[in-house]
Amino acid sequence: MNGIVTASGETIEPFGRSLFERASERALSRVGVVDVGSNSIRMVVFDGAARSPAYFYNEKVMAGLGSGLATTGRLNPEGVRRGMAALRRFAVLADSMGIKPLTCVATAAVREAEDGPAFRKAVEKETGLKLLVIDGEEEARLSAQGVLLGWPEAKGLVCDIGGNSMELAEVANGKVGRRISTPLGPFRLQQVKGGASGLRDHIRDTIEAAAERLGRAAERLGRGHEQIYLVGGSWRAISRWTVLHEYRMSPQAVADTVKWIGDKTVTEMRTMTGISQGRMELVPLASQVLRQLVQSLKPKSLAVSSYGIREGLLYEQMPTGLRSRDPLIEAARFAERQMARMPGFGKKLYHFLEPLFGDLPPERDRLVKAACLLHDTTWRTHPDYRADACFDNVTRANMAALSHPERVFLGLSLLHRYKNSRANSPMAPLFALLSEKEIREAEVLGKALRFGAMFSVKDPAEAGTLKLQRKKKQLELKLTRTGRALLGEVAEARFRALAEAMGVAPVVTEG
C-alpha cells in the first residue's frame, strides 16, 4: 500500500492500518472520509460490501474556501468560517457514529493559500481533525483510483475538476499512470481577463500546455484516449437529472449541452435541477473547460463518474484480490444478504438456470448472476408494486460497473420476475435504451427467475433439472421425487410461460 503523500512529502497511512487485514473482506465496518475542497467540504461514511460500499452518511457544505484565492492568495474569510463550522459538526458526527479515525484530505485551496498552514492548525486545535494536504499529482491519483473503484476495467483519461484546479490522470489495466495538475478550476477562471475570447484562449492554451508538460506522452494524452472519465461536482451538475455514474456523452452531446448552458441563466438552471447557488455558479465555466477538453483531446465518448477522491481513499486500502472483484456482484450479494428472505438462494437459482443460457459472454453472464442475487430483495413491497419497485431500485441504485443500458436490462429482467407482461409499464420510455433482442432476452431471464424462484424455496436443483434442446426446440424439466410434489398448478403455468417466451415447447419428465 502506498499511503497518502502530503504536500510536505510526508507519507501517511490514512486509516492507520489496513481496513481489510482481518477476517472477511466483504464485511466493511463504517469508514468516514472528509474531502476539504476549494468549493465544497464533504463528509462521507461508507458502509456495506467492501468492493461496492454503500453511502451510510453523506453531507456537504458549499463553503467556498478557494473563492478569490487567485487574486488574494488567501482563503476566503467567509469560507473559513463556514468550513470550520462544518468540520466541527463532522467531528462530532463521526464521534457519535464511532468513526475513528475520520480521514480528512485537503486539496488545492488549502495547499496553495498562504494561510493554508494556519487553517490546518486551527482545524486540528478546534476539532481534533488532522488535514492531510496533498499535492496536485496525488489528488489526481486518488481521483483516478476512485474511478477504478467504480470501473475496474476503466481505460482512458480521468479529468477531475475542483474549484481551483483540474487534475488529469491516465488509467489502464487497473492502474493509474501519468498524472498532472492544471489551474483550470472555475474559481481561477473567474479571474481571467479578456472577456469570452480571452477565457476561451486561456482554457485552450492551458490544456495544450498540459499535454506539452507530459513530454512524449503528449500525443497519447491528446489523441490516444477514446474515453474520458469526468470527476467533480461541476461535471456532475451538468448531468444532474440522470443516474450519474456511468452516464455517457458523445462529443456532439457535449457541444449541445455547452450551448444549452450558454443560453440559460444560473437561476433557470437551478430551477430545473435543484442544485445549490454555489455549485451552479461554477457550471458555465466548467462547461467551457469541458468543451475544450473534447476539442483538444478528441475522445470518442465521455462518462460521468460519481466516484472520486473519497472513493479513491477507500480503494487505496484494498488488497489486489479485493480490487479484482466485480463491484456489481459484490453489491448484489450484499443486497441479498440484507434484504432477501432466503440469503444464499440466488447462487442456487443461478446454477439451476444455467442450462437455459449456455456460454454467455462475461458481460451478460454477470447480469444474469446479479439478477439471481437481486430477485427477492423487494419482497416487502406491496405485491401490486413489486415489479415496478424492482425496476426502479436497479435503475436508480448506487451500484458501480453498470452502464445505463445494463441497468435497464437488469431492471426489466426483475420486472418480469414479478410480472408476465410489461404492457403499460410506467418505465416503458427507458426500454428504448435496449434493442428488441435485448428486451426479449431480459424477458426470458425474468420469466426464468419467476419460475425458478417459486419452484423450490430451498434449492431448485433438488426438485429438478432444466435442459434446453435447441434442435428439438424443447425445454425439458426433469423432475426428482421432490419435484413431483412441487410442480403444482402455478409452478407449471410459470414453466410454460418461460418456454413460450423462449419460443420452444415445454416438456416435463420424471427421473
C-alpha positions as semicolon CSV with decimal commas, in nm:
position;residue;x (nm);y (nm);z (nm)
1;M;0,000;0,000;0,000
2;N;0,134;0,342;-0,092
3;G;-0,043;0,560;0,163
4;I;-0,112;0,932;0,121
5;V;0,167;1,168;0,024
6;T;0,113;1,514;0,173
7;A;0,223;1,845;0,022
8;S;0,526;1,839;0,252
9;G;0,633;1,499;0,119
10;E;0,519;1,308;0,429
11;T;0,372;0,962;0,370
12;I;0,073;0,879;0,589
13;E;-0,139;0,566;0,616
14;P;-0,479;0,738;0,612
15;F;-0,666;0,476;0,814
16;G;-0,381;0,384;1,047
17;R;-0,392;0,019;0,937
18;S;-0,544;-0,171;0,651
19;L;-0,921;-0,195;0,673
20;F;-0,911;-0,536;0,519
21;E;-0,638;-0,711;0,711
22;R;-0,884;-0,909;0,918
23;A;-1,146;-1,180;0,857
24;S;-1,398;-1,124;0,579
25;E;-1,301;-0,875;0,309
26;R;-1,664;-0,837;0,211
27;A;-1,769;-0,705;0,551
28;L;-1,671;-0,340;0,592
29;S;-1,704;-0,151;0,916
30;R;-1,812;0,209;0,872
31;V;-1,536;0,433;0,742
32;G;-1,551;0,812;0,739
33;V;-1,377;1,042;0,491
34;V;-1,380;1,422;0,467
35;D;-1,278;1,598;0,145
36;V;-1,187;1,964;0,202
37;G;-1,202;2,111;-0,146
38;S;-1,186;2,462;-0,289
39;N;-1,563;2,487;-0,325
40;S;-1,718;2,218;-0,107
41;I;-1,638;2,030;0,211
42;R;-1,797;1,688;0,223
43;M;-1,814;1,408;0,475
44;V;-1,895;1,055;0,357
45;V;-1,937;0,747;0,572
46;F;-1,908;0,421;0,378
47;D;-2,084;0,106;0,488
48;G;-2,159;-0,236;0,349
49;A;-1,989;-0,453;0,088
50;A;-1,625;-0,353;0,077
51;R;-1,586;-0,371;-0,302
52;S;-1,908;-0,179;-0,363
53;P;-1,971;0,025;-0,049
54;A;-2,299;0,190;0,037
55;Y;-2,317;0,552;0,144
56;F;-2,430;0,535;0,506
57;Y;-2,395;0,912;0,552
58;N;-2,322;1,190;0,304
59;E;-2,322;1,565;0,378
60;K;-2,159;1,862;0,210
61;V;-2,125;2,233;0,274
62;M;-2,051;2,471;-0,013
63;A;-1,805;2,668;0,196
64;G;-1,614;2,825;-0,095
65;L;-1,274;2,817;0,076
66;G;-1,097;2,890;-0,253
67;S;-1,319;3,172;-0,372
68;G;-1,094;3,469;-0,453
69;L;-0,774;3,276;-0,386
70;A;-0,637;3,353;-0,732
71;T;-0,632;3,726;-0,655
72;T;-0,574;3,742;-0,278
73;G;-0,353;3,439;-0,228
74;R;-0,554;3,364;0,086
75;L;-0,851;3,150;0,183
76;N;-1,189;3,319;0,163
77;P;-1,272;3,453;0,516
78;E;-1,638;3,356;0,494
79;G;-1,532;3,019;0,354
80;V;-1,301;2,969;0,653
81;R;-1,585;3,046;0,894
82;R;-1,829;2,813;0,720
83;G;-1,565;2,547;0,668
84;M;-1,463;2,548;1,034
85;A;-1,826;2,518;1,141
86;A;-1,875;2,224;0,903
87;L;-1,563;2,047;1,027
88;R;-1,667;2,092;1,389
89;R;-2,001;1,933;1,306
90;F;-1,839;1,649;1,112
91;A;-1,604;1,573;1,402
92;V;-1,898;1,542;1,641
93;L;-2,099;1,333;1,395
94;A;-1,808;1,097;1,342
95;D;-1,764;1,056;1,715
96;S;-2,136;0,982;1,754
97;M;-2,112;0,714;1,484
98;G;-1,799;0,563;1,633
99;I;-1,591;0,652;1,328
100;K;-1,225;0,658;1,430
101;P;-1,020;0,797;1,279
102;L;-1,202;1,032;1,044
103;T;-0,972;1,073;0,745
104;C;-0,956;1,432;0,617
105;V;-0,791;1,530;0,289
106;A;-0,744;1,891;0,176
107;T;-0,669;1,983;-0,185
108;A;-0,592;2,291;-0,398
109;A;-0,725;2,577;-0,182
110;V;-0,556;2,474;0,142
111;R;-0,231;2,367;-0,023
112;E;-0,195;2,691;-0,225
113;A;-0,320;2,957;0,017
114;E;-0,057;3,140;0,220
115;D;-0,277;3,096;0,526
116;G;-0,340;2,728;0,447
117;P;-0,099;2,604;0,719
118;A;-0,267;2,829;0,975
119;F;-0,609;2,696;0,875
120;R;-0,482;2,340;0,907
121;K;-0,351;2,407;1,260
122;A;-0,672;2,584;1,361
123;V;-0,880;2,289;1,240
124;E;-0,676;2,044;1,444
125;K;-0,688;2,266;1,754
126;E;-1,065;2,328;1,738
127;T;-1,190;1,994;1,609
128;G;-0,914;1,741;1,662
129;L;-0,920;1,658;1,292
130;K;-0,589;1,634;1,108
131;L;-0,599;1,759;0,750
132;L;-0,376;1,571;0,506
133;V;-0,281;1,836;0,249
134;I;-0,200;1,657;-0,077
135;D;-0,035;1,790;-0,392
136;G;-0,197;1,801;-0,735
137;E;-0,050;1,477;-0,866
138;E;-0,159;1,288;-0,555
139;E;-0,504;1,438;-0,590
140;A;-0,511;1,312;-0,949
141;R;-0,403;0,964;-0,837
142;L;-0,669;0,936;-0,568
143;S;-0,941;1,060;-0,805
144;A;-0,832;0,805;-1,064
145;Q;-0,843;0,532;-0,801
146;G;-1,198;0,638;-0,724
147;V;-1,282;0,584;-1,090
148;L;-1,123;0,238;-1,072
149;L;-1,345;0,155;-0,776
150;G;-1,645;0,218;-0,998
151;W;-1,496;0,093;-1,326
152;P;-1,243;-0,189;-1,265
153;E;-1,184;-0,208;-1,641
154;A;-1,152;0,168;-1,690
155;K;-0,914;0,271;-1,967
156;G;-0,863;0,630;-2,066
157;L;-0,815;0,971;-1,908
158;V;-0,963;1,086;-1,576
159;C;-1,040;1,459;-1,555
160;D;-1,121;1,579;-1,202
161;I;-1,233;1,941;-1,181
162;G;-1,244;2,126;-0,850
163;G;-1,282;2,490;-0,756
164;N;-0,919;2,592;-0,818
165;S;-0,766;2,314;-1,026
166;M;-0,829;2,032;-1,269
167;E;-0,632;1,710;-1,247
168;L;-0,565;1,466;-1,532
169;A;-0,463;1,103;-1,486
170;E;-0,433;0,804;-1,715
171;V;-0,592;0,475;-1,611
172;A;-0,550;0,130;-1,769
173;N;-0,529;-0,231;-1,654
174;G;-0,646;-0,141;-1,306
175;K;-0,358;0,104;-1,253
176;V;-0,306;0,479;-1,250
177;G;-0,043;0,607;-1,491
178;R;0,082;0,957;-1,573
179;R;-0,091;1,244;-1,398
180;I;-0,079;1,622;-1,397
181;S;-0,249;1,916;-1,226
182;T;-0,369;2,227;-1,410
183;P;-0,503;2,565;-1,284
184;L;-0,837;2,521;-1,460
185;G;-1,076;2,537;-1,166
186;P;-1,374;2,774;-1,213
187;F;-1,262;3,000;-0,925
188;R;-0,939;3,067;-1,112
189;L;-1,119;3,109;-1,442
190;Q;-1,335;3,383;-1,288
191;Q;-1,019;3,596;-1,273
192;V;-0,920;3,557;-1,639
193;K;-0,921;3,886;-1,831
194;G;-1,017;3,949;-2,192
195;G;-1,384;3,858;-2,195
196;A;-1,524;3,549;-2,363
197;S;-1,245;3,525;-2,622
198;G;-0,976;3,570;-2,358
199;L;-1,129;3,296;-2,146
200;R;-1,154;3,065;-2,447
201;D;-0,789;3,123;-2,541
202;H;-0,673;3,074;-2,181
203;I;-0,854;2,740;-2,144
204;R;-0,726;2,616;-2,481
205;D;-0,368;2,720;-2,412
206;T;-0,371;2,563;-2,065
207;I;-0,499;2,228;-2,188
208;E;-0,249;2,223;-2,474
209;A;0,030;2,319;-2,230
210;A;-0,072;2,031;-2,003
211;A;-0,012;1,793;-2,290
212;E;0,326;1,951;-2,358
213;R;0,427;1,911;-1,994
214;L;0,384;1,539;-2,030
215;G;0,656;1,538;-2,294
216;R;0,644;1,229;-2,514
217;A;0,313;1,134;-2,360
218;A;0,156;1,444;-2,513
219;E;0,035;1,269;-2,824
220;R;-0,113;0,986;-2,621
221;L;-0,281;1,231;-2,385
222;G;-0,412;1,445;-2,666
223;R;-0,524;1,191;-2,922
224;G;-0,494;0,838;-2,790
225;H;-0,765;0,809;-2,524
226;E;-1,103;0,704;-2,656
227;Q;-1,268;0,753;-2,317
228;I;-1,263;1,046;-2,074
229;Y;-1,394;0,994;-1,720
230;L;-1,530;1,311;-1,563
231;V;-1,494;1,354;-1,186
232;G;-1,613;1,652;-0,983
233;G;-1,925;1,833;-0,873
234;S;-1,932;2,072;-1,167
235;W;-1,930;1,784;-1,418
236;R;-2,198;1,601;-1,219
237;A;-2,412;1,913;-1,214
238;I;-2,420;1,908;-1,594
239;S;-2,582;1,563;-1,580
240;R;-2,792;1,622;-1,267
241;W;-3,117;1,474;-1,398
242;T;-2,984;1,119;-1,454
243;V;-2,827;0,840;-1,251
244;L;-2,485;0,997;-1,272
245;H;-2,248;0,705;-1,253
246;E;-2,170;0,564;-1,599
247;Y;-2,376;0,838;-1,768
248;R;-2,209;0,866;-2,107
249;M;-2,194;1,155;-2,352
250;S;-2,078;1,178;-2,709
251;P;-1,865;1,475;-2,820
252;Q;-2,168;1,610;-3,003
253;A;-2,380;1,580;-2,689
254;V;-2,116;1,781;-2,502
255;A;-2,127;2,055;-2,767
256;D;-2,507;2,065;-2,749
257;T;-2,502;2,074;-2,369
258;V;-2,248;2,357;-2,355
259;K;-2,459;2,558;-2,598
260;W;-2,770;2,489;-2,390
261;I;-2,594;2,606;-2,074
262;G;-2,476;2,920;-2,252
263;D;-2,837;3,009;-2,335
264;K;-2,960;2,973;-1,975
265;T;-2,920;3,187;-1,665
266;V;-2,796;3,039;-1,338
267;T;-3,144;3,089;-1,191
268;E;-3,308;2,899;-1,477
269;M;-3,068;2,608;-1,440
270;R;-3,114;2,599;-1,064
271;T;-3,490;2,581;-1,107
272;M;-3,454;2,286;-1,342
273;T;-3,202;2,089;-1,136
274;G;-3,231;2,196;-0,773
275;I;-2,854;2,245;-0,750
276;S;-2,722;2,496;-0,497
277;Q;-2,633;2,851;-0,598
278;G;-2,268;2,799;-0,505
279;R;-2,234;2,497;-0,732
280;M;-2,441;2,625;-1,021
281;E;-2,246;2,950;-1,048
282;L;-1,940;2,745;-1,149
283;V;-2,115;2,527;-1,407
284;P;-2,094;2,770;-1,705
285;L;-1,715;2,800;-1,662
286;A;-1,675;2,425;-1,613
287;S;-1,875;2,368;-1,931
288;Q;-1,625;2,580;-2,125
289;V;-1,343;2,360;-1,997
290;L;-1,540;2,051;-2,097
291;R;-1,591;2,182;-2,449
292;Q;-1,218;2,246;-2,490
293;L;-1,129;1,904;-2,348
294;V;-1,336;1,748;-2,624
295;Q;-1,190;1,973;-2,894
296;S;-0,829;1,923;-2,785
297;L;-0,827;1,560;-2,671
298;K;-1,083;1,424;-2,920
299;P;-1,229;1,134;-2,718
300;K;-1,494;0,909;-2,868
301;S;-1,708;0,932;-2,556
302;L;-1,715;1,077;-2,205
303;A;-1,850;0,916;-1,890
304;V;-1,956;1,091;-1,570
305;S;-1,822;0,930;-1,254
306;S;-1,990;0,979;-0,919
307;Y;-1,674;0,841;-0,758
308;G;-1,362;1,047;-0,689
309;I;-1,113;1,125;-0,413
310;R;-1,327;0,991;-0,130
311;E;-1,375;0,658;-0,301
312;G;-1,009;0,666;-0,402
313;L;-0,913;0,675;-0,036
314;L;-1,112;0,359;0,021
315;Y;-0,967;0,191;-0,288
316;E;-0,621;0,281;-0,160
317;Q;-0,662;0,033;0,123
318;M;-0,793;-0,261;-0,080
319;P;-0,568;-0,561;-0,143
320;T;-0,535;-0,672;-0,505
321;G;-0,768;-0,967;-0,456
322;L;-1,050;-0,743;-0,341
323;R;-0,990;-0,484;-0,613
324;S;-1,030;-0,753;-0,878
325;R;-1,383;-0,845;-0,767
326;D;-1,682;-0,728;-0,966
327;P;-1,846;-0,434;-0,782
328;L;-2,187;-0,519;-0,925
329;I;-2,180;-0,877;-0,797
330;E;-2,047;-0,767;-0,459
331;A;-2,327;-0,510;-0,425
332;A;-2,588;-0,766;-0,530
333;R;-2,455;-1,019;-0,278
334;F;-2,470;-0,760;-0,004
335;A;-2,827;-0,664;-0,100
336;E;-2,934;-1,028;-0,095
337;R;-2,773;-1,083;0,243
338;Q;-2,950;-0,777;0,386
339;M;-3,291;-0,789;0,219
340;A;-3,379;-1,130;0,071
341;R;-3,597;-1,382;0,252
342;M;-3,356;-1,667;0,182
343;P;-2,999;-1,531;0,160
344;G;-2,783;-1,765;-0,044
345;F;-3,069;-1,880;-0,266
346;G;-2,958;-1,655;-0,553
347;K;-2,649;-1,865;-0,621
348;K;-2,855;-2,184;-0,627
349;L;-3,105;-2,022;-0,862
350;Y;-2,823;-1,917;-1,096
351;H;-2,688;-2,273;-1,120
352;F;-3,040;-2,410;-1,176
353;L;-3,098;-2,171;-1,467
354;E;-2,751;-2,204;-1,626
355;P;-2,864;-2,463;-1,887
356;L;-3,101;-2,207;-2,038
357;F;-2,831;-1,964;-2,136
358;G;-2,534;-2,173;-2,250
359;D;-2,199;-1,999;-2,284
360;L;-2,286;-1,637;-2,229
361;P;-2,025;-1,365;-2,282
362;P;-1,892;-1,239;-1,947
363;E;-2,069;-0,903;-1,974
364;R;-2,409;-1,075;-2,000
365;D;-2,334;-1,358;-1,756
366;R;-2,264;-1,107;-1,478
367;L;-2,609;-0,952;-1,533
368;V;-2,770;-1,295;-1,502
369;K;-2,580;-1,354;-1,176
370;A;-2,681;-1,014;-1,043
371;A;-3,047;-1,074;-1,134
372;C;-3,047;-1,404;-0,949
373;L;-2,898;-1,241;-0,640
374;L;-3,143;-0,949;-0,651
375;H;-3,458;-1,139;-0,748
376;D;-3,608;-1,139;-0,398
377;T;-3,481;-0,814;-0,248
378;T;-3,811;-0,621;-0,286
379;W;-4,038;-0,884;-0,131
380;R;-4,151;-0,641;0,142
381;T;-4,305;-0,411;-0,121
382;H;-4,680;-0,446;-0,175
383;P;-4,741;-0,721;-0,436
384;D;-4,913;-0,477;-0,672
385;Y;-4,597;-0,266;-0,694
386;R;-4,312;-0,517;-0,671
387;A;-4,248;-0,529;-1,045
388;D;-4,210;-0,153;-1,075
389;A;-4,016;-0,136;-0,747
390;C;-3,763;-0,389;-0,880
391;F;-3,708;-0,187;-1,193
392;D;-3,690;0,142;-1,010
393;N;-3,447;0,010;-0,747
394;V;-3,199;-0,119;-1,002
395;T;-3,210;0,176;-1,240
396;R;-3,160;0,422;-0,954
397;A;-2,941;0,217;-0,723
398;N;-2,593;0,331;-0,625
399;M;-2,422;0,036;-0,794
400;A;-2,096;0,062;-0,983
401;A;-1,969;-0,105;-1,301
402;L;-2,314;-0,085;-1,459
403;S;-2,396;0,116;-1,772
404;H;-2,737;0,272;-1,826
405;P;-2,849;0,010;-2,082
406;E;-2,728;-0,262;-1,843
407;R;-2,933;-0,104;-1,564
408;V;-3,242;-0,115;-1,783
409;F;-3,172;-0,477;-1,887
410;L;-3,135;-0,582;-1,524
411;G;-3,439;-0,380;-1,419
412;L;-3,656;-0,525;-1,696
413;S;-3,548;-0,878;-1,604
414;L;-3,653;-0,819;-1,243
415;L;-3,977;-0,657;-1,357
416;H;-4,063;-0,981;-1,539
417;R;-3,965;-1,180;-1,233
418;Y;-4,286;-1,045;-1,076
419;K;-4,500;-0,977;-1,381
420;N;-4,555;-1,164;-1,707
421;S;-4,640;-0,854;-1,911
422;R;-4,461;-0,521;-1,933
423;A;-4,755;-0,358;-2,113
424;N;-4,849;-0,013;-1,982
425;S;-4,543;-0,005;-1,758
426;P;-4,459;0,349;-1,640
427;M;-4,095;0,253;-1,704
428;A;-4,160;0,193;-2,076
429;P;-3,973;0,505;-2,203
430;L;-3,649;0,360;-2,066
431;F;-3,692;0,037;-2,262
432;A;-3,576;0,232;-2,567
433;L;-3,219;0,201;-2,437
434;L;-3,236;-0,168;-2,533
435;S;-3,267;-0,337;-2,871
436;E;-3,564;-0,563;-2,940
437;K;-3,335;-0,863;-2,899
438;E;-3,215;-0,739;-2,559
439;I;-3,574;-0,678;-2,448
440;R;-3,665;-1,037;-2,538
441;E;-3,358;-1,169;-2,356
442;A;-3,446;-0,968;-2,046
443;E;-3,800;-1,106;-2,058
444;V;-3,672;-1,464;-2,081
445;L;-3,438;-1,411;-1,787
446;G;-3,718;-1,255;-1,583
447;K;-3,959;-1,540;-1,654
448;A;-3,685;-1,790;-1,570
449;L;-3,644;-1,616;-1,234
450;R;-4,022;-1,613;-1,192
451;F;-4,040;-1,990;-1,236
452;G;-3,724;-2,092;-1,054
453;A;-3,785;-1,870;-0,752
454;M;-4,114;-2,039;-0,665
455;F;-4,045;-2,393;-0,792
456;S;-3,850;-2,459;-0,473
457;V;-3,777;-2,227;-0,182
458;K;-3,475;-2,430;-0,068
459;D;-3,285;-2,537;-0,382
460;P;-3,442;-2,583;-0,728
461;A;-3,175;-2,843;-0,812
462;E;-3,324;-3,076;-0,552
463;A;-3,656;-3,060;-0,733
464;G;-3,541;-3,100;-1,091
465;T;-3,309;-3,001;-1,372
466;L;-3,356;-2,796;-1,685
467;K;-3,231;-2,890;-2,030
468;L;-3,269;-2,679;-2,343
469;Q;-3,278;-2,893;-2,658
470;R;-3,228;-2,638;-2,930
471;K;-3,260;-2,872;-3,228
472;K;-3,588;-3,014;-3,099
473;K;-3,695;-2,670;-2,981
474;Q;-3,786;-2,811;-2,645
475;L;-3,730;-2,702;-2,286
476;E;-3,722;-3,009;-2,065
477;L;-3,786;-3,006;-1,691
478;K;-3,676;-3,337;-1,543
479;L;-3,835;-3,381;-1,200
480;T;-3,694;-3,558;-0,897
481;R;-3,920;-3,728;-0,646
482;T;-3,930;-3,398;-0,451
483;G;-4,004;-3,209;-0,769
484;R;-4,314;-3,416;-0,846
485;A;-4,485;-3,272;-0,542
486;L;-4,352;-2,919;-0,602
487;L;-4,467;-2,880;-0,963
488;G;-4,809;-2,751;-0,874
489;E;-5,053;-2,563;-1,090
490;V;-4,887;-2,221;-1,054
491;A;-4,534;-2,354;-1,097
492;E;-4,633;-2,542;-1,411
493;A;-4,801;-2,232;-1,556
494;R;-4,481;-2,033;-1,500
495;F;-4,272;-2,305;-1,659
496;R;-4,494;-2,295;-1,968
497;A;-4,476;-1,914;-1,980
498;L;-4,095;-1,940;-1,976
499;A;-4,093;-2,189;-2,262
500;E;-4,331;-1,972;-2,464
501;A;-4,106;-1,668;-2,415
502;M;-3,813;-1,876;-2,541
503;G;-4,010;-1,996;-2,844
504;V;-3,980;-2,364;-2,750
505;A;-4,215;-2,640;-2,632
506;P;-4,233;-2,723;-2,260
507;V;-4,166;-3,088;-2,174
508;V;-4,193;-3,235;-1,823
509;T;-4,032;-3,571;-1,750
510;E;-3,956;-3,767;-1,434
511;G;-3,622;-3,906;-1,326
